[in-house]
Amino acid sequence: MFYDDSKQQWIIRNQYFDYRIGLKNNQCHHIGFLPVGLWTDDLVDQIMELDLQPEAEVHIYRENRAQHHGLRWIGCSASQRAEYQSFQIVAGENEQELVITTLDVRSQLQINYHYRIYEHSPALTRFVSLVNLSEVPISIEHLGSFSLHGMPFFNKAEFGEQIMIHSFPSSWYWEGQKKSVSAEEAGLFSAFNLASRIYHSFGRAL
């Protein structure tokens, strides 16, 4: 787990996978998640040329809300504006944690991205925390905890069974129980899928 200053990228790597986050125009973006050994400089450069999504989807105050055929478009207003502030890497006895801090200046909402890897496990723990730095409540309409993509850059079926995705859905009927699927079961290798899977939670105010 380290920061490459020349490329403005954080590389989270263990013996199993290579997860990358990068800065573009001083904003934090997800680059991709691949098994170790599959990343190339050309591939990273190709991705960074694209229009990238924010690393998390945080929407506040019903901004830019639109209705269309009964479907509600939410978007990610705060995280789309948020700019990079700082990062820190904390080493524990058997784990490391990277925390990247960004700030939406308009609302004074601080968005922190947390990543944990473990010495004896292929697991990656990924979550988002929000801090209200303003003097008024902030209405949080939507929090997209994380997004996984990068899957279309390889298509070997065995990788789809090896990568497990664990989440804790926010719906009450799950009662705090985790939901686990393989990347193959999630449909990330389907020719009709955009090879992205997004997990989200909902809240009221911060």
Short mmCIF file of C-alpha atoms in Angstrom, two decimals:
data_model
loop_
_atom_site.label_atom_id
_atom_site.label_comp_id
_atom_site.label_asym_id
_atom_site.label_seq_id
_atom_site.Cartn_x
_atom_site.Cartn_y
_atom_site.Cartn_z
CA MET A 1 0.00 0.00 0.00
CA PHE A 2 1.70 3.21 -1.17
CA TYR A 3 1.28 6.50 -3.04
CA ASP A 4 3.02 7.01 -6.40
CA ASP A 5 3.61 10.77 -6.52
CA SER A 6 4.70 10.79 -10.17
CA LYS A 7 1.42 9.19 -11.29
CA GLN A 8 -0.77 10.62 -8.51
CA GLN A 9 -2.09 7.16 -7.68
CA TRP A 10 -2.58 5.04 -4.60
CA ILE A 11 -1.73 1.38 -5.14
CA ILE A 12 -3.22 -1.12 -2.71
CA ARG A 13 -1.58 -4.45 -3.38
CA ASN A 14 -1.15 -7.80 -1.69
CA GLN A 15 -0.32 -11.24 -3.07
CA TYR A 16 -3.81 -11.59 -4.53
CA PHE A 17 -5.02 -8.30 -6.05
CA ASP A 18 -4.04 -4.80 -7.13
CA TYR A 19 -6.55 -2.00 -6.40
CA ARG A 20 -5.87 1.50 -7.73
CA ILE A 21 -7.22 4.96 -6.95
CA GLY A 22 -6.01 8.08 -8.71
CA LEU A 23 -6.22 11.85 -8.80
CA LYS A 24 -7.43 13.71 -11.87
CA ASN A 25 -7.96 17.48 -11.71
CA ASN A 26 -7.42 17.17 -7.93
CA GLN A 27 -10.38 14.82 -7.56
CA CYS A 28 -10.33 11.23 -6.36
CA HIS A 29 -11.37 8.50 -8.82
CA HIS A 30 -11.56 4.74 -8.88
CA ILE A 31 -9.18 3.34 -11.52
CA GLY A 32 -9.75 -0.38 -11.17
CA PHE A 33 -9.45 -3.66 -9.29
CA LEU A 34 -7.54 -6.53 -10.89
CA PRO A 35 -5.67 -9.66 -9.83
CA VAL A 36 -1.93 -9.11 -9.33
CA GLY A 37 0.11 -9.01 -12.53
CA LEU A 38 -2.61 -7.81 -14.91
CA TRP A 39 -2.02 -4.05 -14.67
CA THR A 40 0.12 -2.31 -17.29
CA ASP A 41 1.08 1.36 -17.59
CA ASP A 42 -0.75 1.56 -20.92
CA LEU A 43 -3.94 0.23 -19.35
CA VAL A 44 -3.79 2.76 -16.50
CA ASP A 45 -3.14 5.61 -18.96
CA GLN A 46 -6.06 4.45 -21.10
CA ILE A 47 -8.44 4.50 -18.12
CA MET A 48 -7.24 7.91 -16.90
CA GLU A 49 -8.14 9.41 -20.29
CA LEU A 50 -11.80 8.50 -19.72
CA ASP A 51 -14.48 10.55 -17.98
CA LEU A 52 -14.21 9.00 -14.52
CA GLN A 53 -16.82 8.65 -11.79
CA PRO A 54 -16.08 9.96 -8.28
CA GLU A 55 -14.68 7.31 -5.95
CA ALA A 56 -17.99 7.35 -4.03
CA GLU A 57 -21.48 8.61 -4.79
CA VAL A 58 -22.57 11.16 -2.20
CA HIS A 59 -25.69 13.20 -2.95
CA ILE A 60 -27.03 15.98 -0.70
CA TYR A 61 -29.91 18.48 -0.47
CA ARG A 62 -31.89 16.98 -3.39
CA GLU A 63 -29.61 18.85 -5.80
CA ASN A 64 -30.27 18.34 -9.52
CA ARG A 65 -33.01 15.86 -8.80
CA ALA A 66 -34.99 14.78 -11.87
CA GLN A 67 -37.94 12.45 -12.43
CA HIS A 68 -38.34 10.37 -15.56
CA HIS A 69 -40.96 7.66 -16.15
CA GLY A 70 -41.29 7.09 -12.43
CA LEU A 71 -37.57 6.53 -11.91
CA ARG A 72 -35.62 8.85 -9.64
CA TRP A 73 -32.19 10.01 -10.78
CA ILE A 74 -30.00 10.80 -7.80
CA GLY A 75 -26.47 11.48 -9.03
CA CYS A 76 -23.53 12.44 -6.83
CA SER A 77 -23.41 16.19 -6.27
CA ALA A 78 -21.13 16.48 -3.22
CA SER A 79 -18.60 13.83 -4.21
CA GLN A 80 -18.47 15.17 -7.76
CA ARG A 81 -17.38 18.56 -6.40
CA ALA A 82 -15.12 17.25 -3.62
CA GLU A 83 -11.40 17.92 -4.01
CA TYR A 84 -8.47 16.03 -2.56
CA GLN A 85 -7.06 17.30 0.74
CA SER A 86 -4.72 14.71 2.25
CA PHE A 87 -4.08 11.05 2.94
CA GLN A 88 -2.57 8.87 5.63
CA ILE A 89 -1.52 5.23 5.86
CA VAL A 90 -1.81 3.59 9.27
CA ALA A 91 -0.04 0.28 9.88
CA GLY A 92 -1.48 -2.12 12.45
CA GLU A 93 -0.12 -5.42 13.71
CA ASN A 94 -1.61 -7.47 10.85
CA GLU A 95 -3.26 -4.85 8.67
CA GLN A 96 -2.84 -1.52 6.92
CA GLU A 97 -5.40 1.22 6.41
CA LEU A 98 -5.35 4.00 3.83
CA VAL A 99 -7.57 7.03 4.47
CA ILE A 100 -8.01 9.58 1.66
CA THR A 101 -9.69 12.85 2.66
CA THR A 102 -11.63 15.03 0.21
CA LEU A 103 -13.79 18.13 0.80
CA ASP A 104 -16.86 19.59 -0.89
CA VAL A 105 -16.16 23.28 -0.31
CA ARG A 106 -19.72 24.37 -1.12
CA SER A 107 -21.34 22.31 1.65
CA GLN A 108 -18.26 21.83 3.88
CA LEU A 109 -18.86 18.08 3.77
CA GLN A 110 -15.69 16.06 4.28
CA ILE A 111 -15.70 12.71 2.47
CA ASN A 112 -13.19 10.13 3.70
CA TYR A 113 -12.36 6.98 1.76
CA HIS A 114 -11.12 4.05 3.87
CA TYR A 115 -9.29 0.97 2.55
CA ARG A 116 -7.98 -1.89 4.71
CA ILE A 117 -5.88 -4.88 3.70
CA TYR A 118 -4.75 -7.75 5.90
CA GLU A 119 -1.49 -9.64 6.11
CA HIS A 120 -2.93 -13.16 5.95
CA SER A 121 -6.13 -12.57 3.98
CA PRO A 122 -7.07 -11.70 0.39
CA ALA A 123 -9.88 -9.48 1.72
CA LEU A 124 -10.11 -5.76 1.04
CA THR A 125 -12.37 -3.75 3.37
CA ARG A 126 -13.67 -0.58 1.73
CA PHE A 127 -16.01 2.04 3.22
CA VAL A 128 -16.78 5.77 3.27
CA SER A 129 -17.19 8.10 6.25
CA LEU A 130 -18.66 11.61 6.19
CA VAL A 131 -17.84 14.55 8.48
CA ASN A 132 -19.95 17.72 8.58
CA LEU A 133 -17.55 20.67 8.94
CA SER A 134 -20.28 23.28 8.51
CA GLU A 135 -22.41 24.86 11.25
CA VAL A 136 -25.72 23.58 9.89
CA PRO A 137 -27.15 20.08 9.33
CA ILE A 138 -26.48 18.51 5.93
CA SER A 139 -29.20 16.36 4.40
CA ILE A 140 -27.60 13.19 3.01
CA GLU A 141 -29.88 11.81 0.30
CA HIS A 142 -27.66 9.05 -1.03
CA LEU A 143 -24.36 7.41 -0.12
CA GLY A 144 -22.86 4.98 -2.61
CA SER A 145 -20.37 3.13 -0.46
CA PHE A 146 -18.16 1.84 -3.22
CA SER A 147 -18.00 0.74 -6.83
CA LEU A 148 -16.01 -2.12 -8.32
CA HIS A 149 -15.05 -2.10 -11.95
CA GLY A 150 -12.08 -2.97 -14.12
CA MET A 151 -13.47 -6.44 -14.77
CA PRO A 152 -13.76 -6.06 -18.58
CA PHE A 153 -9.99 -5.94 -18.91
CA PHE A 154 -9.72 -9.68 -18.41
CA ASN A 155 -12.18 -12.48 -19.12
CA LYS A 156 -10.77 -15.65 -17.62
CA ALA A 157 -13.60 -17.45 -15.87
CA GLU A 158 -11.48 -18.64 -12.95
CA PHE A 159 -10.93 -15.04 -11.84
CA GLY A 160 -14.68 -14.56 -11.60
CA GLU A 161 -14.98 -17.39 -9.10
CA GLN A 162 -11.91 -16.34 -7.10
CA ILE A 163 -13.00 -12.75 -6.42
CA MET A 164 -15.62 -12.65 -3.65
CA ILE A 165 -17.64 -9.50 -2.89
CA HIS A 166 -19.08 -9.10 0.63
CA SER A 167 -21.49 -6.30 1.55
CA PHE A 168 -23.92 -5.35 4.30
CA PRO A 169 -27.14 -4.15 2.61
CA SER A 170 -28.90 -1.32 4.43
CA SER A 171 -32.41 -2.74 4.02
CA TRP A 172 -33.90 -3.58 7.43
CA TYR A 173 -34.81 -7.18 6.52
CA TRP A 174 -31.13 -8.15 6.24
CA GLU A 175 -30.76 -7.42 9.99
CA GLY A 176 -27.05 -6.74 9.70
CA GLN A 177 -26.27 -9.97 7.86
CA LYS A 178 -23.71 -9.80 5.08
CA LYS A 179 -24.43 -10.68 1.48
CA SER A 180 -21.70 -12.52 -0.43
CA VAL A 181 -21.41 -13.21 -4.15
CA SER A 182 -18.57 -14.06 -6.47
CA ALA A 183 -17.73 -11.67 -9.30
CA GLU A 184 -19.11 -14.31 -11.68
CA GLU A 185 -22.42 -14.48 -9.77
CA ALA A 186 -22.60 -10.68 -9.71
CA GLY A 187 -22.66 -10.71 -13.51
CA LEU A 188 -19.41 -8.81 -13.89
CA PHE A 189 -18.29 -11.09 -16.72
CA SER A 190 -21.51 -10.91 -18.74
CA ALA A 191 -21.17 -9.54 -22.27
CA PHE A 192 -24.33 -7.53 -21.60
CA ASN A 193 -23.03 -5.99 -18.37
CA LEU A 194 -20.97 -2.80 -18.10
CA ALA A 195 -18.78 -4.72 -15.66
CA SER A 196 -19.54 -2.49 -12.72
CA ARG A 197 -21.29 -3.20 -9.45
CA ILE A 198 -22.28 -0.47 -7.00
CA TYR A 199 -23.21 -0.83 -3.31
CA HIS A 200 -25.09 1.88 -1.47
CA SER A 201 -26.77 2.93 1.75
CA PHE A 202 -29.24 5.67 2.57
CA GLY A 203 -29.40 8.26 5.34
CA ARG A 204 -31.15 11.39 6.49
CA ALA A 205 -28.95 14.08 7.97
CA LEU A 206 -25.42 14.49 9.25
#
